[in-house]
mmCIF file of C-alpha atoms in Angstrom:
data_model
loop_
_atom_site.group_PDB
_atom_site.id
_atom_site.type_symbol
_atom_site.label_atom_id
_atom_site.label_comp_id
_atom_site.label_asym_id
_atom_site.label_seq_id
_atom_site.Cartn_x
_atom_site.Cartn_y
_atom_site.Cartn_z
ATOM 1 C CA UNK A 1 197.671 225.904 44.986
ATOM 2 C CA UNK A 2 194.528 223.784 44.998
ATOM 3 C CA UNK A 3 191.177 224.233 46.675
ATOM 4 C CA UNK A 4 188.975 221.519 48.135
ATOM 5 C CA UNK A 5 185.172 221.945 48.215
ATOM 6 C CA UNK A 6 182.857 219.725 50.310
ATOM 7 C CA UNK A 7 179.132 219.881 49.597
ATOM 8 C CA UNK A 8 176.092 217.828 50.676
ATOM 9 C CA UNK A 9 174.092 216.302 47.851
ATOM 10 C CA UNK A 10 171.073 218.505 48.460
ATOM 11 C CA UNK A 11 173.326 221.462 47.600
ATOM 12 C CA UNK A 12 174.811 220.021 44.409
ATOM 13 C CA UNK A 13 173.496 222.963 42.382
ATOM 14 C CA UNK A 14 175.684 225.286 44.458
ATOM 15 C CA UNK A 15 178.635 223.887 42.523
ATOM 16 C CA UNK A 16 177.431 225.438 39.276
ATOM 17 C CA UNK A 17 179.861 228.117 38.147
ATOM 18 C CA UNK A 18 182.918 226.400 39.634
ATOM 19 C CA UNK A 19 185.743 225.045 37.496
ATOM 20 C CA UNK A 20 186.933 221.696 38.840
ATOM 21 C CA UNK A 21 189.760 219.371 37.925
ATOM 22 C CA UNK A 22 188.544 216.243 39.705
ATOM 23 C CA UNK A 23 185.744 215.250 42.064
ATOM 24 C CA UNK A 24 184.734 212.443 44.401
ATOM 25 C CA UNK A 25 181.151 211.341 45.139
ATOM 26 C CA UNK A 26 180.568 209.256 48.268
ATOM 27 C CA UNK A 27 177.383 207.124 48.613
ATOM 28 C CA UNK A 28 175.760 209.108 45.822
ATOM 29 C CA UNK A 29 173.274 206.333 44.994
ATOM 30 C CA UNK A 30 171.524 207.057 48.288
ATOM 31 C CA UNK A 31 171.040 210.740 47.533
ATOM 32 C CA UNK A 32 167.514 211.844 46.620
ATOM 33 C CA UNK A 33 168.533 212.320 42.963
ATOM 34 C CA UNK A 34 171.832 210.547 42.270
ATOM 35 C CA UNK A 35 171.963 211.107 38.522
ATOM 36 C CA UNK A 36 171.312 214.836 38.925
ATOM 37 C CA UNK A 37 174.238 215.109 41.357
ATOM 38 C CA UNK A 38 176.439 213.151 38.962
ATOM 39 C CA UNK A 39 175.492 215.338 35.992
ATOM 40 C CA UNK A 40 176.054 218.612 37.861
ATOM 41 C CA UNK A 41 179.491 217.575 39.098
ATOM 42 C CA UNK A 42 180.479 216.072 35.740
ATOM 43 C CA UNK A 43 179.607 219.351 34.066
ATOM 44 C CA UNK A 44 182.069 221.237 36.293
ATOM 45 C CA UNK A 45 185.137 219.158 35.314
ATOM 46 C CA UNK A 46 186.531 221.692 32.888
ATOM 47 C CA UNK A 47 189.858 222.766 34.424
ATOM 48 C CA UNK A 48 192.404 222.170 31.666
ATOM 49 C CA UNK A 49 195.266 222.330 34.173
ATOM 50 C CA UNK A 50 194.209 218.966 35.611
ATOM 51 C CA UNK A 51 195.281 215.985 33.476
ATOM 52 C CA UNK A 52 193.400 213.728 33.422
ATOM 53 C CA UNK A 53 190.153 215.207 34.690
ATOM 54 C CA UNK A 54 188.429 212.457 36.691
ATOM 55 C CA UNK A 55 185.209 211.834 38.582
ATOM 56 C CA UNK A 56 185.474 209.110 41.239
ATOM 57 C CA UNK A 57 182.419 207.435 42.777
ATOM 58 C CA UNK A 58 182.327 205.157 45.841
ATOM 59 C CA UNK A 59 178.833 204.040 46.730
ATOM 60 C CA UNK A 60 176.778 201.108 47.924
ATOM 61 C CA UNK A 61 174.588 200.104 44.982
ATOM 62 C CA UNK A 62 170.858 200.694 44.992
ATOM 63 C CA UNK A 63 169.698 198.206 42.414
ATOM 64 C CA UNK A 64 170.073 199.204 38.783
ATOM 65 C CA UNK A 65 169.051 202.771 39.486
ATOM 66 C CA UNK A 66 171.330 205.718 40.140
ATOM 67 C CA UNK A 67 174.980 206.001 39.220
ATOM 68 C CA UNK A 68 175.838 202.300 39.631
ATOM 69 C CA UNK A 69 173.162 201.421 37.097
ATOM 70 C CA UNK A 70 174.472 204.155 34.816
ATOM 71 C CA UNK A 71 177.995 202.741 34.910
ATOM 72 C CA UNK A 72 176.606 199.279 34.213
ATOM 73 C CA UNK A 73 174.592 200.420 31.195
ATOM 74 C CA UNK A 74 177.438 202.509 29.755
ATOM 75 C CA UNK A 75 179.867 199.609 30.083
ATOM 76 C CA UNK A 76 177.381 197.234 28.419
ATOM 77 C CA UNK A 77 176.962 199.657 25.503
ATOM 78 C CA UNK A 78 180.715 200.078 25.115
ATOM 79 C CA UNK A 79 181.436 196.338 25.277
ATOM 80 C CA UNK A 80 178.673 195.594 22.740
ATOM 81 C CA UNK A 81 180.253 198.071 20.302
ATOM 82 C CA UNK A 82 183.835 196.921 21.015
ATOM 83 C CA UNK A 83 183.702 193.160 21.658
ATOM 84 C CA UNK A 84 187.410 192.562 20.963
ATOM 85 C CA UNK A 85 188.740 195.403 23.113
ATOM 86 C CA UNK A 86 189.432 195.606 26.820
ATOM 87 C CA UNK A 87 186.944 197.563 28.978
ATOM 88 C CA UNK A 88 186.266 201.299 28.478
ATOM 89 C CA UNK A 89 188.722 203.638 30.158
ATOM 90 C CA UNK A 90 186.026 206.267 30.756
ATOM 91 C CA UNK A 91 183.714 203.944 32.742
ATOM 92 C CA UNK A 92 186.134 201.996 34.955
ATOM 93 C CA UNK A 93 184.366 200.091 37.738
ATOM 94 C CA UNK A 94 185.611 198.026 40.694
ATOM 95 C CA UNK A 95 183.622 195.755 42.984
ATOM 96 C CA UNK A 96 184.562 195.736 46.672
ATOM 97 C CA UNK A 97 182.669 193.759 49.346
ATOM 98 C CA UNK A 98 182.485 195.091 52.882
ATOM 99 C CA UNK A 99 185.068 192.679 54.327
ATOM 100 C CA UNK A 100 187.780 194.291 52.173
ATOM 101 C CA UNK A 101 187.544 197.371 54.390
ATOM 102 C CA UNK A 102 190.481 196.913 56.817
ATOM 103 C CA UNK A 103 188.914 199.222 59.394
ATOM 104 C CA UNK A 104 185.905 196.949 60.058
ATOM 105 C CA UNK A 105 186.240 194.068 62.506
ATOM 106 C CA UNK A 106 184.845 190.581 61.750
ATOM 107 C CA UNK A 107 182.452 190.981 64.707
ATOM 108 C CA UNK A 108 181.084 194.233 63.278
ATOM 109 C CA UNK A 109 180.529 192.602 59.885
ATOM 110 C CA UNK A 110 178.779 189.580 61.427
ATOM 111 C CA UNK A 111 176.461 191.829 63.445
ATOM 112 C CA UNK A 112 175.684 193.789 60.303
ATOM 113 C CA UNK A 113 174.925 190.618 58.343
ATOM 114 C CA UNK A 114 172.625 189.332 61.101
ATOM 115 C CA UNK A 115 170.381 192.355 60.631
ATOM 116 C CA UNK A 116 169.951 192.104 56.870
ATOM 117 C CA UNK A 117 167.741 189.925 54.731
ATOM 118 C CA UNK A 118 169.782 187.729 52.336
ATOM 119 C CA UNK A 119 168.939 190.015 49.410
ATOM 120 C CA UNK A 120 169.873 193.189 51.288
ATOM 121 C CA UNK A 121 173.140 191.609 52.441
ATOM 122 C CA UNK A 122 174.073 190.847 48.831
ATOM 123 C CA UNK A 123 173.599 194.523 48.019
ATOM 124 C CA UNK A 124 174.944 196.210 51.163
ATOM 125 C CA UNK A 125 177.548 193.667 52.285
ATOM 126 C CA UNK A 126 178.711 191.996 49.095
ATOM 127 C CA UNK A 127 178.244 195.134 46.999
ATOM 128 C CA UNK A 128 176.344 193.296 44.279
ATOM 129 C CA UNK A 129 174.408 195.215 41.665
ATOM 130 C CA UNK A 130 171.012 193.512 41.837
ATOM 131 C CA UNK A 131 168.467 193.769 39.104
ATOM 132 C CA UNK A 132 165.039 193.813 40.754
ATOM 133 C CA UNK A 133 162.467 191.349 39.589
ATOM 134 C CA UNK A 134 159.062 192.807 38.832
ATOM 135 C CA UNK A 135 157.906 191.501 42.227
ATOM 136 C CA UNK A 136 158.996 193.309 45.394
ATOM 137 C CA UNK A 137 158.905 190.193 47.597
ATOM 138 C CA UNK A 138 160.362 187.230 45.678
ATOM 139 C CA UNK A 139 160.953 185.634 49.101
ATOM 140 C CA UNK A 140 157.261 184.652 49.182
ATOM 141 C CA UNK A 141 156.261 182.039 46.620
ATOM 142 C CA UNK A 142 154.443 178.747 46.339
ATOM 143 C CA UNK A 143 157.442 176.848 47.706
ATOM 144 C CA UNK A 144 158.306 179.136 50.624
ATOM 145 C CA UNK A 145 157.464 178.415 54.259
ATOM 146 C CA UNK A 146 155.488 181.596 54.899
ATOM 147 C CA UNK A 147 152.026 180.010 55.106
ATOM 148 C CA UNK A 148 151.377 177.800 58.138
ATOM 149 C CA UNK A 149 148.409 175.921 59.613
ATOM 150 C CA UNK A 150 147.026 178.323 62.191
ATOM 151 C CA UNK A 151 143.853 179.067 64.128
ATOM 152 C CA UNK A 152 143.267 182.163 66.228
ATOM 153 C CA UNK A 153 144.886 181.912 69.682
ATOM 154 C CA UNK A 154 142.965 183.801 72.347
ATOM 155 C CA UNK A 155 145.938 183.414 74.711
ATOM 156 C CA UNK A 156 148.297 185.268 72.356
ATOM 157 C CA UNK A 157 148.546 189.071 72.110
ATOM 158 C CA UNK A 158 147.705 190.715 68.824
ATOM 159 C CA UNK A 159 148.226 194.039 67.062
ATOM 160 C CA UNK A 160 145.934 195.842 64.630
ATOM 161 C CA UNK A 161 147.098 197.736 61.545
ATOM 162 C CA UNK A 162 144.747 199.890 59.451
ATOM 163 C CA UNK A 163 145.250 201.609 56.116
ATOM 164 C CA UNK A 164 142.435 204.093 55.598
ATOM 165 C CA UNK A 165 141.746 204.607 51.917
ATOM 166 C CA UNK A 166 139.216 206.534 49.860
ATOM 167 C CA UNK A 167 138.847 203.928 47.111
ATOM 168 C CA UNK A 168 139.935 200.920 49.177
ATOM 169 C CA UNK A 169 140.831 200.223 52.805
ATOM 170 C CA UNK A 170 142.399 197.334 54.682
ATOM 171 C CA UNK A 171 143.050 196.101 58.197
ATOM 172 C CA UNK A 172 145.326 193.326 59.366
ATOM 173 C CA UNK A 173 145.370 191.405 62.658
ATOM 174 C CA UNK A 174 148.757 189.972 63.630
ATOM 175 C CA UNK A 175 149.192 187.554 66.520
ATOM 176 C CA UNK A 176 152.551 187.459 68.276
ATOM 177 C CA UNK A 177 153.963 184.181 69.547
ATOM 178 C CA UNK A 178 154.876 185.084 73.151
ATOM 179 C CA UNK A 179 157.713 182.539 73.322
ATOM 180 C CA UNK A 180 159.466 183.156 69.981
ATOM 181 C CA UNK A 181 158.266 186.612 68.920
ATOM 182 C CA UNK A 182 157.225 185.270 65.514
ATOM 183 C CA UNK A 183 154.392 187.236 63.901
ATOM 184 C CA UNK A 184 151.430 185.433 62.357
ATOM 185 C CA UNK A 185 149.115 187.383 60.077
ATOM 186 C CA UNK A 186 145.987 185.705 61.373
ATOM 187 C CA UNK A 187 143.082 187.759 60.048
ATOM 188 C CA UNK A 188 142.403 190.549 57.557
ATOM 189 C CA UNK A 189 139.648 192.914 56.494
ATOM 190 C CA UNK A 190 139.331 194.372 52.988
ATOM 191 C CA UNK A 191 136.899 197.027 51.770
ATOM 192 C CA UNK A 192 136.404 198.483 48.311
ATOM 193 C CA UNK A 193 134.404 201.618 47.441
ATOM 194 C CA UNK A 194 132.848 202.054 50.875
ATOM 195 C CA UNK A 195 132.615 205.075 53.135
ATOM 196 C CA UNK A 196 134.778 205.711 56.185
ATOM 197 C CA UNK A 197 131.685 205.291 58.344
ATOM 198 C CA UNK A 198 130.971 201.867 56.857
ATOM 199 C CA UNK A 199 134.581 200.814 57.420
ATOM 200 C CA UNK A 200 134.342 201.947 61.052
ATOM 201 C CA UNK A 201 131.422 199.572 61.548
ATOM 202 C CA UNK A 202 133.324 196.731 59.941
ATOM 203 C CA UNK A 203 136.446 197.432 62.030
ATOM 204 C CA UNK A 204 134.364 197.296 65.212
ATOM 205 C CA UNK A 205 132.909 193.927 64.191
ATOM 206 C CA UNK A 206 136.403 192.728 63.252
ATOM 207 C CA UNK A 207 137.796 193.569 66.699
ATOM 208 C CA UNK A 208 134.706 192.442 68.621
ATOM 209 C CA UNK A 209 135.314 188.845 67.515
ATOM 210 C CA UNK A 210 138.646 188.935 69.351
ATOM 211 C CA UNK A 211 139.887 190.301 72.644
ATOM 212 C CA UNK A 212 141.292 193.839 72.653
ATOM 213 C CA UNK A 213 144.566 194.364 70.756
ATOM 214 C CA UNK A 214 147.707 195.509 72.574
ATOM 215 C CA UNK A 215 148.388 198.092 69.859
ATOM 216 C CA UNK A 216 146.478 199.741 67.017
ATOM 217 C CA UNK A 217 148.221 201.598 64.194
ATOM 218 C CA UNK A 218 146.463 203.796 61.639
ATOM 219 C CA UNK A 219 147.493 205.499 58.425
ATOM 220 C CA UNK A 220 148.323 209.097 59.405
ATOM 221 C CA UNK A 221 146.926 210.534 56.154
ATOM 222 C CA UNK A 222 143.325 210.476 57.417
ATOM 223 C CA UNK A 223 143.263 212.407 60.702
ATOM 224 C CA UNK A 224 139.517 212.100 61.247
ATOM 225 C CA UNK A 225 139.664 208.310 61.263
ATOM 226 C CA UNK A 226 142.692 208.178 63.531
ATOM 227 C CA UNK A 227 140.905 210.504 65.973
ATOM 228 C CA UNK A 228 137.938 208.149 65.873
ATOM 229 C CA UNK A 229 140.266 205.163 66.426
ATOM 230 C CA UNK A 230 141.833 206.840 69.466
ATOM 231 C CA UNK A 231 138.417 207.672 70.878
ATOM 232 C CA UNK A 232 137.236 204.101 70.435
ATOM 233 C CA UNK A 233 140.330 202.034 71.379
ATOM 234 C CA UNK A 234 142.543 204.554 73.174
ATOM 235 C CA UNK A 235 141.317 203.462 76.614
ATOM 236 C CA UNK A 236 142.264 199.777 76.056
ATOM 237 C CA UNK A 237 145.456 199.970 73.982
ATOM 238 C CA UNK A 238 148.051 202.296 72.534
ATOM 239 C CA UNK A 239 147.004 203.949 69.237
ATOM 240 C CA UNK A 240 149.730 205.312 66.953
ATOM 241 C CA UNK A 241 150.552 206.641 63.501
ATOM 242 C CA UNK A 242 153.816 206.997 61.569
ATOM 243 C CA UNK A 243 154.855 210.580 62.305
ATOM 244 C CA UNK A 244 158.484 211.069 61.325
ATOM 245 C CA UNK A 245 159.895 211.043 57.814
ATOM 246 C CA UNK A 246 161.954 207.966 58.704
ATOM 247 C CA UNK A 247 158.862 206.080 59.887
ATOM 248 C CA UNK A 248 157.018 207.028 56.707
ATOM 249 C CA UNK A 249 159.862 206.022 54.375
ATOM 250 C CA UNK A 250 158.320 203.429 52.058
ATOM 251 C CA UNK A 251 161.512 201.708 50.911
ATOM 252 C CA UNK A 252 162.928 201.458 54.449
ATOM 253 C CA UNK A 253 159.643 200.050 55.741
ATOM 254 C CA UNK A 254 159.477 197.444 52.971
ATOM 255 C CA UNK A 255 163.053 196.369 53.702
ATOM 256 C CA UNK A 256 162.122 195.895 57.353
ATOM 257 C CA UNK A 257 159.170 193.808 56.197
ATOM 258 C CA UNK A 258 161.508 191.831 53.919
ATOM 259 C CA UNK A 259 163.802 191.192 56.878
ATOM 260 C CA UNK A 260 160.837 189.765 58.818
ATOM 261 C CA UNK A 261 160.135 187.402 55.904
ATOM 262 C CA UNK A 262 163.766 186.363 55.440
ATOM 263 C CA UNK A 263 165.936 187.119 58.480
ATOM 264 C CA UNK A 264 168.877 185.116 57.194
ATOM 265 C CA UNK A 265 170.040 181.817 55.788
ATOM 266 C CA UNK A 266 168.702 178.798 57.724
ATOM 267 C CA UNK A 267 166.742 181.128 60.024
ATOM 268 C CA UNK A 268 162.951 180.652 60.292
ATOM 269 C CA UNK A 269 160.810 183.571 59.078
ATOM 270 C CA UNK A 270 159.838 186.082 61.741
ATOM 271 C CA UNK A 271 156.645 186.753 59.788
ATOM 272 C CA UNK A 272 154.249 184.096 58.483
ATOM 273 C CA UNK A 273 150.616 183.945 57.367
ATOM 274 C CA UNK A 274 147.759 181.726 58.485
ATOM 275 C CA UNK A 275 146.486 179.201 55.965
ATOM 276 C CA UNK A 276 142.943 180.363 56.770
ATOM 277 C CA UNK A 277 143.577 183.577 54.830
ATOM 278 C CA UNK A 278 142.089 183.006 51.410
ATOM 279 C CA UNK A 279 143.713 183.703 48.057
ATOM 280 C CA UNK A 280 141.598 185.143 45.239
ATOM 281 C CA UNK A 281 143.777 185.033 42.117
ATOM 282 C CA UNK A 282 142.292 186.977 39.237
ATOM 283 C CA UNK A 283 140.156 189.205 41.471
ATOM 284 C CA UNK A 284 140.575 192.803 40.293
ATOM 285 C CA UNK A 285 139.726 194.379 43.654
ATOM 286 C CA UNK A 286 142.030 195.158 46.596
ATOM 287 C CA UNK A 287 144.072 192.115 47.584
ATOM 288 C CA UNK A 288 144.406 190.145 50.772
ATOM 289 C CA UNK A 289 147.855 189.687 52.256
ATOM 290 C CA UNK A 290 148.721 186.405 50.523
ATOM 291 C CA UNK A 291 147.910 187.728 47.053
ATOM 292 C CA UNK A 292 149.535 191.076 47.856
ATOM 293 C CA UNK A 293 152.912 189.481 48.637
ATOM 294 C CA UNK A 294 152.783 187.544 45.378
ATOM 295 C CA UNK A 295 151.776 190.526 43.229
ATOM 296 C CA UNK A 296 153.215 193.753 44.704
ATOM 297 C CA UNK A 297 155.557 195.073 42.020
ATOM 298 C CA UNK A 298 158.085 197.755 41.198
ATOM 299 C CA UNK A 299 157.235 200.763 39.055
ATOM 300 C CA UNK A 300 158.107 200.992 35.408
ATOM 301 C CA UNK A 301 159.074 204.304 33.883
ATOM 302 C CA UNK A 302 158.868 204.548 30.085
ATOM 303 C CA UNK A 303 158.758 200.770 29.997
ATOM 304 C CA UNK A 304 161.922 200.388 32.104
ATOM 305 C CA UNK A 305 161.785 198.641 35.464
ATOM 306 C CA UNK A 306 162.842 200.874 38.380
ATOM 307 C CA UNK A 307 163.738 200.016 41.965
ATOM 308 C CA UNK A 308 160.842 202.085 43.349
ATOM 309 C CA UNK A 309 157.815 200.130 44.658
ATOM 310 C CA UNK A 310 154.304 201.002 43.578
ATOM 311 C CA UNK A 311 152.746 203.702 45.747
ATOM 312 C CA UNK A 312 149.632 204.673 43.780
ATOM 313 C CA UNK A 313 146.413 204.542 45.873
ATOM 314 C CA UNK A 314 144.718 202.373 43.250
ATOM 315 C CA UNK A 315 147.344 199.622 43.386
ATOM 316 C CA UNK A 316 145.414 196.541 44.581
ATOM 317 C CA UNK A 317 148.308 195.140 46.649
ATOM 318 C CA UNK A 318 149.222 198.383 48.395
ATOM 319 C CA UNK A 319 146.663 198.825 51.178
ATOM 320 C CA UNK A 320 147.030 195.567 53.106
ATOM 321 C CA UNK A 321 150.847 195.743 52.847
ATOM 322 C CA UNK A 322 150.821 199.341 54.092
ATOM 323 C CA UNK A 323 148.834 198.266 57.153
ATOM 324 C CA UNK A 324 151.375 195.522 57.901
ATOM 325 C CA UNK A 325 154.400 197.700 57.115
ATOM 326 C CA UNK A 326 153.290 200.398 59.560
ATOM 327 C CA UNK A 327 152.915 197.824 62.325
ATOM 328 C CA UNK A 328 156.455 196.565 61.803
ATOM 329 C CA UNK A 329 157.991 200.045 61.588
ATOM 330 C CA UNK A 330 156.326 201.266 64.789
ATOM 331 C CA UNK A 331 157.167 198.176 66.871
ATOM 332 C CA UNK A 332 160.633 197.335 65.554
ATOM 333 C CA UNK A 333 162.372 199.075 68.467
ATOM 334 C CA UNK A 334 160.163 197.435 71.133
ATOM 335 C CA UNK A 335 161.388 194.067 72.502
ATOM 336 C CA UNK A 336 157.948 193.121 73.878
ATOM 337 C CA UNK A 337 156.632 192.810 70.335
ATOM 338 C CA UNK A 338 159.553 190.802 68.939
ATOM 339 C CA UNK A 339 160.503 188.024 71.320
ATOM 340 C CA UNK A 340 162.445 190.114 73.792
ATOM 341 C CA UNK A 341 164.731 192.084 71.458
ATOM 342 C CA UNK A 342 164.580 194.895 68.964
ATOM 343 C CA UNK A 343 164.714 193.869 65.333
ATOM 344 C CA UNK A 344 168.339 193.159 64.359
ATOM 345 C CA UNK A 345 167.558 195.193 61.233
ATOM 346 C CA UNK A 346 167.577 198.295 63.438
ATOM 347 C CA UNK A 347 170.926 197.357 64.950
ATOM 348 C CA UNK A 348 172.389 196.949 61.479
ATOM 349 C CA UNK A 349 171.178 200.457 60.561
ATOM 350 C CA UNK A 350 172.836 201.843 63.697
ATOM 351 C CA UNK A 351 176.052 199.939 62.989
ATOM 352 C CA UNK A 352 176.154 201.093 59.389
ATOM 353 C CA UNK A 353 175.694 204.702 60.479
ATOM 354 C CA UNK A 354 178.344 204.559 63.175
#
C-alpha cells in the first residue's frame, strides 16, 4: 500500500531520508523559505515504483520570488532554447484566478476584493505573477492624487508616530478627517545624527505647536525612549508600540499602507499628504514622507531585484515610512480612527484565512 505524510513547511527537513513517489506543496510561496522547501521535497522523489514521479505546487504567487518565480524562469530558459517546441513537460504551469474556485461565493470574492489594493488583488485574486518595480509604492507619483492643499485643522484629531533611530529619526503627525476617516499626513519631523535627548526636545516642540494627540506610537526597538514617551504623554493619550510578530511584519504593514493609498478602483485614497510638506530631491539625508514614497525601493541580491523592501537602518526613506506604517498597523482594527469601520484590508485577511 501507500503512505501519506503531511508536514508543515517549518519541518521540511524532517522529510530527509524518506523515499517519495509524488508530493504536493500548498501555498509554498508564503513559507519562510519556499525554495528550500521545494528543494528538500524534490530531492526525496526517488521511488522508482511511482511512474511518473511528480511534484505538484498550488500557491498564490508572491512576486517573482519563491517557487512561482522559479517556474517562470525555468520556462523562459526552456522556451529560449527550444523556440519551435511546445512548452516544457517538466515545468508545466497553470494560471487560475480565485473565481474559478467553485466553493467560493460571489459575495465572498467581492468582500475580499474590497479589502485589497488594486496591485494586491491582481496577485491574490487574479493570481498574476507580478514583477516588482524598483519602487515599493508606484501608486504615488507626480500624477497621482495623494498630495492635497491642506492646512493644520485644530478641530480634527491627530495621531503621532515616531521611529527612534541611532543615525536618523523621524516623527509624523497625521490628522484624521472626522467625517470620512481619511488620513492626512500634515506635519513631519526629521533628524539626522542627533542624540535621543536632542530628539526628545524636538518632539516636545513639535507637539507643543498642536493640541495633544489622541494616540502616540513609538518604535519598540528603543525601550528607553518609549518609556520616556509614556511618562511624558501617557496621561493625555494612549502610547503604544508594535508588540506581536504580526504587528511587526514589515511586508504586511507596507501592504496595509498600500491599501490606504489605493483602496480600489475609482475609490479616493484613504491616505493623502499635505502640500505644505516639502520635497528635497537630491538631498542625501533622511527623507520626508513625500520623497520617501517616491524613492523607497526593493532590495537587490547579487544584482537581481527581490520582492523584499529595504530594511537597513541607513536607508534614507525608511524612518518616516516606519513611523507611518506603525500608526496604520496599530489603528487598523479601531473604527474611531478610520471613519467608523475597521480597515477592509483586515476583513480580507480574515476572509482569506477562513
